[in-house]
Coordinates of C-alpha atoms and ligand atoms in Angstrom, one line a residue:
Chain A
M3 CA 82.6 108.8 73.1
K4 CA 83.8 110.2 76.4
N5 CA 85.2 113.7 76.6
V6 CA 87.6 114.6 79.3
D7 CA 90.4 117.1 80.1
I8 CA 93.2 114.7 80.6
A9 CA 93.5 110.9 79.9
I10 CA 96.3 109.2 81.8
V11 CA 97.5 105.8 80.7
G12 CA 99.2 103.7 83.4
G13 CA 98.4 103.5 87.1
G14 CA 102.0 103.1 88.5
P15 CA 103.7 105.8 90.6
A16 CA 104.0 108.2 87.6
G17 CA 100.4 107.9 86.5
L18 CA 99.0 108.1 90.0
C19 CA 101.0 111.3 90.8
A20 CA 100.1 112.8 87.5
A21 CA 96.4 112.2 88.2
I22 CA 96.5 113.6 91.7
T23 CA 98.3 116.7 90.7
A24 CA 96.2 117.5 87.6
A25 CA 92.9 116.8 89.5
D26 CA 94.0 118.9 92.5
L27 CA 94.5 121.8 90.1
G28 CA 90.9 121.3 88.9
A29 CA 91.2 119.2 85.7
K30 CA 88.9 116.3 85.1
V31 CA 91.0 113.2 84.7
I32 CA 90.4 109.6 83.5
L33 CA 93.1 107.1 84.7
V34 CA 93.4 104.0 82.5
E35 CA 95.0 100.9 83.9
Q36 CA 95.2 97.5 82.3
D37 CA 95.6 95.6 85.5
D38 CA 92.8 95.0 88.0
A39 CA 94.4 97.2 90.6
L40 CA 96.4 100.5 90.6
G41 CA 100.0 100.7 91.8
G42 CA 102.1 99.5 89.0
Q43 CA 105.4 98.0 90.1
L44 CA 104.9 99.3 93.6
V45 CA 102.5 96.5 94.5
K46 CA 105.3 93.9 94.7
Q47 CA 108.0 96.0 96.3
T48 CA 108.2 94.9 99.9
H49 CA 111.5 96.5 100.7
M50 CA 112.1 100.0 102.2
F51 CA 112.7 102.5 99.4
F52 CA 115.9 104.2 98.8
G53 CA 116.0 107.8 97.6
S54 CA 115.2 111.0 99.4
E55 CA 112.7 111.7 102.1
K56 CA 110.5 113.8 99.9
Q57 CA 109.8 110.7 97.8
H58 CA 109.1 108.6 100.9
A59 CA 112.5 106.8 101.2
G60 CA 112.5 104.4 104.2
T61 CA 108.9 103.5 103.5
R62 CA 108.1 100.2 101.8
G63 CA 107.2 100.4 98.1
I64 CA 103.8 98.7 98.7
D65 CA 102.9 101.3 101.4
I66 CA 103.8 104.2 99.1
G67 CA 101.5 102.6 96.5
T68 CA 98.6 102.2 98.9
M69 CA 98.9 105.8 100.0
L70 CA 98.9 107.2 96.4
V71 CA 96.0 104.9 95.5
E72 CA 93.9 106.2 98.4
Q73 CA 94.5 109.8 97.3
V74 CA 93.4 108.9 93.7
E75 CA 90.3 107.0 94.9
S76 CA 89.1 109.8 97.1
N77 CA 89.5 112.5 94.5
P78 CA 86.2 113.4 92.8
N79 CA 87.9 114.8 89.7
I80 CA 89.5 111.4 88.9
E81 CA 87.6 108.6 87.1
I82 CA 89.4 105.2 87.4
M83 CA 89.2 102.6 84.7
L84 CA 90.6 99.2 85.6
N85 CA 91.1 96.1 83.5
A86 CA 91.3 98.7 80.7
T87 CA 94.1 98.5 78.1
A88 CA 94.8 101.6 76.0
M89 CA 95.1 100.1 72.5
G90 CA 95.7 103.0 70.2
Y91 CA 95.7 106.7 69.7
Y92 CA 94.2 108.0 66.4
P93 CA 94.9 111.1 64.4
D94 CA 91.4 112.5 65.3
G95 CA 92.5 112.6 68.9
V96 CA 90.6 109.5 70.0
L97 CA 92.2 107.0 72.5
G98 CA 90.8 103.5 72.0
I99 CA 90.4 101.3 75.1
N100 CA 89.7 97.7 75.5
Q101 CA 87.9 97.0 78.8
E102 CA 86.5 93.5 79.4
E103 CA 85.6 92.9 75.7
N104 CA 84.2 96.4 75.2
F105 CA 85.9 99.0 73.0
I106 CA 85.6 102.4 74.6
K107 CA 86.6 105.7 73.0
I108 CA 87.9 108.6 74.9
K109 CA 88.6 112.0 73.5
P110 CA 90.9 113.9 75.9
L111 CA 92.2 117.4 75.4
K112 CA 95.6 116.3 76.7
M113 CA 97.2 112.9 77.4
I114 CA 99.8 111.7 79.8
L115 CA 101.4 108.3 79.0
A116 CA 103.0 106.5 81.9
T117 CA 103.1 102.9 80.7
G118 CA 106.3 101.9 82.5
A119 CA 108.8 99.5 81.3
S120 CA 109.2 95.8 80.4
E121 CA 111.8 93.3 81.4
R122 CA 114.9 92.7 79.4
M123 CA 116.1 89.3 78.2
I124 CA 119.7 88.3 77.5
A125 CA 120.9 85.8 74.9
F126 CA 122.1 82.3 76.0
P127 CA 121.2 78.8 74.9
N128 CA 117.9 77.6 76.4
N129 CA 116.9 81.1 77.7
D130 CA 113.3 80.2 76.7
L131 CA 113.0 77.2 79.0
P132 CA 110.2 77.3 81.6
G133 CA 112.0 78.3 84.9
V134 CA 113.8 81.3 83.4
F135 CA 111.9 84.3 84.8
G136 CA 112.3 88.0 84.8
A137 CA 112.9 89.5 88.2
G138 CA 109.6 91.2 88.1
A139 CA 107.8 87.9 87.6
V140 CA 109.5 86.3 90.5
Q141 CA 108.5 89.3 92.6
T142 CA 104.9 89.1 91.4
L143 CA 104.7 85.4 92.2
M144 CA 106.2 85.7 95.6
N145 CA 105.1 89.0 96.9
V146 CA 101.7 89.4 95.3
Y147 CA 100.5 85.8 95.3
G148 CA 102.6 84.1 98.0
I149 CA 104.0 81.5 95.7
K150 CA 107.6 80.3 95.3
P151 CA 109.0 80.3 91.8
G152 CA 111.2 77.3 92.6
K153 CA 113.4 75.7 95.2
R154 CA 116.8 77.0 94.2
V155 CA 117.6 80.1 92.1
L156 CA 120.5 81.5 90.1
M157 CA 120.2 85.2 90.0
V158 CA 121.7 87.0 87.0
G159 CA 122.6 90.6 87.7
A160 CA 123.8 92.4 90.8
G161 CA 122.1 95.7 90.4
N162 CA 119.7 96.9 93.0
I163 CA 116.9 94.7 91.5
G164 CA 119.0 91.5 91.5
L165 CA 120.1 92.2 95.1
I166 CA 116.7 93.1 96.4
V167 CA 114.9 90.2 94.7
S168 CA 117.6 87.8 96.0
Y169 CA 116.9 89.0 99.5
Q170 CA 113.1 88.7 99.0
L171 CA 113.7 85.1 97.8
L172 CA 115.5 84.3 101.0
Q173 CA 112.7 85.8 103.0
A174 CA 110.2 83.6 101.1
G175 CA 112.3 80.5 102.1
V176 CA 113.8 79.9 98.6
E177 CA 117.5 79.1 98.3
V178 CA 119.7 81.4 96.2
A179 CA 122.7 79.5 94.8
A180 CA 124.6 82.5 93.6
I181 CA 124.3 85.9 92.0
V182 CA 126.4 86.3 88.9
E183 CA 127.3 89.8 87.6
G184 CA 129.2 90.4 84.3
S185 CA 130.9 93.6 85.4
P186 CA 133.7 93.6 87.9
N187 CA 131.6 95.7 90.2
I188 CA 128.4 95.3 92.0
G189 CA 125.9 97.8 90.5
G190 CA 123.5 98.1 93.4
Y191 CA 124.0 99.7 96.8
L192 CA 126.6 97.9 98.9
V193 CA 124.3 97.8 101.9
H194 CA 122.1 95.4 100.0
A195 CA 125.0 93.3 98.8
S196 CA 126.5 93.0 102.3
K197 CA 123.1 91.8 103.6
I198 CA 123.0 89.1 101.0
R199 CA 126.6 88.0 101.5
R200 CA 126.0 87.8 105.3
L201 CA 123.3 85.3 104.6
G202 CA 125.7 83.1 102.7
V203 CA 124.9 83.9 99.1
P204 CA 128.0 84.3 96.9
V205 CA 128.0 87.4 94.7
L206 CA 130.2 86.4 91.8
T207 CA 131.4 89.5 89.9
S208 CA 133.0 89.1 86.5
H209 CA 130.9 86.1 86.0
T210 CA 128.1 85.3 83.5
I211 CA 125.6 82.6 82.6
L212 CA 126.6 80.6 79.5
E213 CA 123.5 78.4 79.2
A214 CA 120.5 77.0 80.9
L215 CA 120.3 73.3 81.3
G216 CA 117.2 71.2 81.1
D217 CA 114.8 69.4 78.7
R218 CA 111.3 70.7 79.4
E219 CA 112.3 72.8 82.4
V220 CA 115.4 74.4 84.0
T221 CA 117.5 71.8 85.9
G222 CA 120.7 73.8 86.1
A223 CA 122.9 76.5 84.6
V224 CA 126.5 76.8 83.4
I225 CA 128.3 79.8 84.6
A226 CA 131.9 81.0 83.9
K227 CA 134.3 83.8 84.8
L228 CA 135.0 86.7 82.5
D229 CA 138.3 88.6 81.9
E230 CA 138.6 92.4 81.7
K231 CA 137.3 92.3 78.1
W232 CA 134.3 90.3 79.0
N233 CA 135.7 87.2 77.3
I234 CA 135.0 83.8 78.9
I235 CA 138.0 82.4 80.7
K236 CA 138.3 78.8 79.5
G237 CA 138.4 76.2 82.2
T238 CA 136.3 78.3 84.7
E239 CA 133.0 76.9 83.5
Q240 CA 130.9 75.3 86.3
T241 CA 127.5 73.8 86.6
V242 CA 125.1 75.0 89.3
V243 CA 122.1 72.9 90.1
V244 CA 119.0 75.2 90.2
D245 CA 115.4 74.9 89.0
T246 CA 115.0 78.6 88.5
I247 CA 117.1 81.3 86.7
C248 CA 116.1 84.8 87.5
L249 CA 117.1 87.6 85.1
A250 CA 117.6 91.0 86.7
V251 CA 119.3 92.5 83.7
G252 CA 117.3 95.7 83.4
L253 CA 114.2 97.1 82.0
T254 CA 113.4 98.9 78.7
P255 CA 110.6 101.5 78.2
L256 CA 107.2 100.2 77.0
T257 CA 106.9 102.5 74.0
E258 CA 104.3 100.8 71.8
L259 CA 101.5 103.2 72.5
I260 CA 103.5 106.4 72.1
D261 CA 105.1 105.0 68.9
Q262 CA 101.8 104.0 67.4
G263 CA 100.4 107.4 68.3
G264 CA 103.0 109.1 66.3
G265 CA 105.6 110.1 68.9
K266 CA 109.2 109.9 67.7
L267 CA 111.6 107.6 69.5
A268 CA 115.4 107.8 70.0
Y269 CA 117.8 105.1 71.2
I270 CA 119.6 106.4 74.3
R271 CA 121.6 103.7 76.1
E272 CA 121.7 105.6 79.4
L273 CA 117.9 105.8 79.5
S274 CA 117.7 102.0 78.8
G275 CA 116.7 101.8 75.1
Y276 CA 114.3 103.5 72.8
V277 CA 112.6 106.4 74.6
P278 CA 110.0 108.9 73.4
I279 CA 111.7 112.1 72.4
H280 CA 110.4 114.8 74.9
N281 CA 111.3 118.2 76.1
Q282 CA 112.0 119.4 79.7
E283 CA 108.3 119.7 80.3
L284 CA 107.9 116.1 79.3
E285 CA 105.9 116.8 76.1
S286 CA 106.5 114.2 73.4
T287 CA 106.9 115.1 69.7
V288 CA 103.1 115.0 69.5
S289 CA 101.7 118.2 70.8
G290 CA 99.5 117.7 73.9
I291 CA 100.9 114.2 74.7
Y292 CA 103.2 114.0 77.7
V293 CA 105.3 111.1 79.0
A294 CA 106.4 110.3 82.5
G295 CA 108.1 107.6 84.6
D296 CA 110.0 104.6 83.3
L297 CA 108.5 105.2 79.8
A298 CA 110.4 108.5 79.6
G299 CA 113.7 106.7 80.6
V300 CA 114.1 103.9 83.1
E301 CA 115.0 105.4 86.4
E302 CA 113.3 104.9 89.8
A303 CA 109.9 105.2 91.4
S304 CA 111.1 108.3 93.2
S305 CA 111.7 110.2 89.9
A306 CA 108.7 108.6 88.3
M307 CA 106.5 110.2 91.0
V308 CA 108.1 113.6 90.5
E309 CA 107.8 113.3 86.7
G310 CA 104.1 112.4 87.1
K311 CA 103.6 115.5 89.2
L312 CA 105.4 117.6 86.6
A313 CA 103.4 116.2 83.7
G314 CA 100.1 116.6 85.6
A315 CA 100.9 120.2 86.4
V316 CA 102.1 121.0 82.8
A317 CA 99.0 119.5 81.3
A318 CA 96.6 121.2 83.7
K319 CA 98.3 124.5 83.2
A320 CA 98.1 124.2 79.4
L321 CA 94.3 123.8 79.9
G322 CA 94.2 127.0 82.0
Y323 CA 93.7 125.4 85.4
K324 CA 95.2 127.5 88.2
P325 CA 98.2 128.6 86.2
K326 CA 100.0 130.2 89.1
A327 CA 99.7 127.2 91.4
A328 CA 100.6 124.9 88.5
E329 CA 103.7 127.0 87.7
Q330 CA 104.9 126.7 91.3
I331 CA 104.5 122.9 91.2
I332 CA 106.4 122.8 88.0
E333 CA 109.3 124.7 89.5
E334 CA 109.3 122.5 92.6
A335 CA 109.3 119.3 90.4
H336 CA 112.2 120.6 88.3
Q337 CA 114.2 121.2 91.5
E338 CA 113.3 117.8 93.0
L339 CA 114.4 116.0 89.7
F340 CA 117.6 118.0 89.8
D341 CA 118.3 116.9 93.3
L342 CA 117.4 113.3 92.7
R343 CA 119.7 113.2 89.6
S344 CA 122.7 115.0 91.3
G345 CA 125.8 113.2 92.5
P346 CA 127.5 110.2 91.1
V347 CA 124.4 108.0 91.1
G348 CA 122.6 110.3 88.7
A349 CA 125.5 110.6 86.2
G350 CA 124.1 108.1 83.7
I351 CA 120.7 109.7 83.7
R352 CA 122.1 113.2 83.4
A353 CA 124.2 112.0 80.4
G354 CA 121.1 110.4 78.9
I355 CA 119.0 113.4 79.3
S356 CA 121.5 115.7 77.6
K357 CA 121.8 113.3 74.7
L358 CA 118.0 113.4 74.4
Q359 CA 118.0 117.2 74.3
E360 CA 120.6 117.1 71.5
V361 CA 118.4 114.7 69.5
R362 CA 115.4 116.8 70.1
Q363 CA 117.1 120.0 68.7
R364 CA 117.7 118.1 65.5
C365 CA 114.2 116.9 64.9
Chain B
M17 CA 105.0 75.8 96.3
R18 CA 103.1 78.2 98.5
I19 CA 105.0 80.3 101.0
K20 CA 104.0 79.1 104.5
K21 CA 105.7 81.7 106.6
H22 CA 106.9 85.2 105.7
P23 CA 108.6 87.9 107.9
I24 CA 106.5 90.8 106.5
L25 CA 103.7 89.6 104.2
T26 CA 100.4 87.9 104.7
W27 CA 98.0 87.0 101.9
D28 CA 94.2 87.3 102.0
K29 CA 93.4 84.7 99.4
G30 CA 89.7 84.6 99.5
K31 CA 87.7 81.7 98.2
K32 CA 89.2 78.4 97.2
V33 CA 88.2 77.1 93.7
K34 CA 88.6 73.9 91.7
F35 CA 89.8 74.0 88.1
F36 CA 91.2 71.6 85.5
F37 CA 94.7 71.6 84.1
E38 CA 94.5 69.2 81.1
D39 CA 92.7 66.2 82.8
K40 CA 93.9 66.9 86.3
E41 CA 91.7 68.6 88.9
L42 CA 93.6 71.2 90.9
E43 CA 92.8 73.8 93.5
G44 CA 93.6 77.5 93.6
Y45 CA 92.2 80.8 94.7
Q46 CA 89.9 83.2 93.0
T47 CA 92.1 86.1 93.9
E48 CA 95.1 84.7 92.0
T49 CA 95.9 84.5 88.3
I50 CA 95.8 81.2 86.4
A51 CA 99.6 81.3 86.1
A52 CA 100.0 81.7 89.9
A53 CA 97.7 78.8 90.6
L54 CA 99.6 76.6 88.2
H55 CA 102.9 77.5 89.8
A56 CA 101.5 76.8 93.2
S57 CA 100.9 73.2 91.9
G58 CA 104.4 73.1 90.5
I59 CA 103.3 73.4 86.8
K60 CA 105.7 75.6 84.8
E61 CA 105.2 74.6 81.2
M62 CA 102.4 76.6 79.7
R63 CA 102.7 76.1 76.0
E64 CA 104.8 74.9 73.1
S65 CA 106.3 77.3 70.5
E66 CA 105.0 77.2 67.0
E67 CA 107.9 76.0 64.9
M68 CA 110.5 74.4 67.2
H69 CA 107.9 73.0 69.6
R70 CA 109.9 74.4 72.5
P71 CA 108.3 74.4 75.9
R72 CA 107.5 77.9 77.2
G73 CA 106.6 79.2 80.6
L74 CA 105.9 82.4 82.5
F75 CA 108.5 85.2 81.9
C76 CA 107.2 88.7 82.7
A77 CA 104.0 88.0 84.6
I78 CA 102.5 91.4 83.7
G79 CA 100.9 90.7 80.4
N80 CA 103.7 92.1 78.1
C81 CA 105.8 89.2 76.8
S82 CA 103.3 86.6 75.4
S83 CA 105.3 83.7 76.8
C84 CA 102.4 82.2 78.8
L85 CA 99.6 81.9 76.2
M86 CA 97.3 79.0 77.1
I87 CA 93.9 77.6 76.0
V88 CA 91.3 78.6 78.6
N89 CA 87.7 77.2 78.3
G90 CA 88.5 76.5 74.7
E91 CA 89.7 80.0 73.9
P92 CA 93.4 80.1 72.7
N93 CA 96.0 82.9 73.3
V94 CA 94.9 83.7 76.8
R95 CA 97.6 85.5 78.8
V96 CA 97.3 83.4 82.0
C97 CA 99.6 85.8 83.9
V98 CA 97.0 88.5 83.9
T99 CA 93.8 86.3 83.8
K100 CA 92.2 85.5 87.1
L101 CA 91.2 81.9 88.1
Q102 CA 87.5 80.9 88.2
E103 CA 85.7 77.9 89.5
G104 CA 85.6 75.1 87.0
M105 CA 87.9 76.7 84.5
R106 CA 89.5 74.3 81.9
V107 CA 93.1 75.2 81.3
Q108 CA 95.2 73.5 78.6
R109 CA 98.7 73.8 77.2
Q110 CA 98.6 75.6 73.9
L111 CA 100.5 73.8 71.1
G112 CA 101.5 76.2 68.4
K113 CA 99.2 79.0 67.3
G114 CA 95.8 77.8 68.7
E115 CA 92.6 78.0 66.7
L116 CA 89.7 80.3 67.4
Q117 CA 86.4 78.7 68.3
R118 CA 83.6 79.1 65.8
Ligands
FAD26 C1 112.7 94.8 92.1 C2 112.6 96.3 91.9 C3 113.0 97.1 93.0 C4 112.8 98.5 92.9 N1 113.2 99.3 93.9 C5 113.1 100.6 93.9 C6 113.4 101.5 95.0 O1 113.8 101.0 96.1 N2 113.2 102.8 94.9 C7 112.8 103.4 93.7 O2 112.6 104.6 93.7 N3 112.4 102.6 92.6 C8 112.6 101.2 92.7 N4 112.2 100.5 91.6 C9 111.8 101.1 90.3 C10 110.3 101.5 90.3 O3 109.5 100.4 90.6 C11 109.9 101.9 88.9 O4 110.9 102.9 88.4 C12 108.6 102.6 88.9 O5 107.6 101.7 89.3 C13 108.2 103.2 87.6 O6 106.9 103.8 87.6 P1 106.0 104.0 86.4 O7 104.7 104.6 86.9 O8 106.7 104.7 85.3 O9 105.7 102.5 85.8 P2 105.0 101.2 86.4 O10 105.1 101.2 87.9 O11 105.6 100.1 85.6 O12 103.5 101.4 86.0 C14 103.0 101.3 84.7 C15 101.6 100.9 84.7 O13 101.0 101.1 83.4 C16 100.2 100.1 83.0 N5 100.1 100.0 81.6 C17 101.1 99.8 80.7 N6 100.6 99.8 79.4 C18 99.3 100.1 79.5 C19 98.2 100.3 78.5 N7 98.5 100.2 77.2 N8 97.0 100.5 79.0 C20 96.7 100.6 80.3 N9 97.7 100.4 81.3 C21 98.9 100.2 80.9 C22 100.8 98.9 83.7 O14 99.9 97.8 83.9 C23 101.3 99.5 85.0 O15 100.4 99.4 86.1 C24 112.3 99.1 91.6 C25 111.9 98.2 90.6 C26 112.0 96.9 90.7 C27 111.6 96.0 89.5

């Protein structure tokens, strides 16, 4: 059994920032990551980030990741465990970890969960055929391994992820037949959409995918136009010949571990599904377990980093490490989150967070 | 299916290795996952579902969705999207549940 001040599960932007902050305040930290490298979703994001300068906007996601990983690796207060999956949290305060066929037990005083999110699926006939990928998988194949997912792609979803991954497909030399988007508006930033359109890719709003075609693999897709009530307009069906269908229809928090560990969940649409109920300081309904990043509500890497910092400072402070310095970091983080979520872009998140606070009052 | 030219990325792939997919000998790199190496060779079908015998491929690529379970060196239910390739590996499509070795 290993004893440690704080165990952090997940080495994405949220977990990395939580580790750096808590360790800088003096806490001993173990960072647990199931993959063989740290960085989470950042390792495949080759585009320049949007957001504000404080959270490195204008820098490529991969470079932000490298920078954070270097800080973690050089910090003597942080022990990194790779290829290590956190399997369960038990009532006696033990976190069980499976690392290369070994079962390792850690007993932390506090825990920060930053497990991220998983890709959403939508319902249509043949959506299980090989050749239907989540957008993250397409990014992983292309940007991490240098492999094309196919020759010609139909992208479903024109949010930022759909637009960005379409652009990355073109950079990799893959054809993008079209982007279909159910809503009448493009969800992502217009700069991204214009860039794609200039390269000749049609962005078809008020359109959806009806089915995937193919026997053992995708050979095409049927798409159609929708009216204002999202009903299919008869006669507008058309077949596109593609060998790949990429779903960029959102993410949903990866809540298994917090759920199993006793944390209560609530369904909040604006935060992208079931999220662990937590307070302003990110503490879940289990005392001493904090949540940060996409797990706490799907948002962006910028807010994930700030939430990580917040959780790291709150946990370290609770253990008595440099309370004054910690308090200052906590205040800064609250301000940064407030700024990130201000304006029309943050309206959904703000609504989600206030719903969450209502639910929390009741439980 | 490998990307030959890219405006911003390069890949340091390390050592080339040989492995088997069913009876076919294929090549890949030690630094990549089994799923990546199969896709590089144009293979997308990884298993068949239990009841309907539907073909299944890679979906999430980060070890969450269980769509890509294959038999590797005789062991079933290996998530090939997060398992790295090794010299001489034997990779097979998994039909249904897969049986544990004794
Ligand atoms: C295509 C795309 C483009 C994006 N562009 C931007 C952008 O421009 N700007 C921006 O701000 N954001 C962007 N984002 C969003 C951003 O990537 C995410 O919000 C961010 O990565 C969330 O960070 P996280 O640390 O919460 O989770 P993740 O980065 O998902 O990290 C979670 C980590 O936890 C690990 N893990 C999970 N479960 C366990 C377990 N049980 N045991 C051990 N380890 C575990 C995972 O392996 C993973 O490494 C984009 C996302 C995508 C998909």
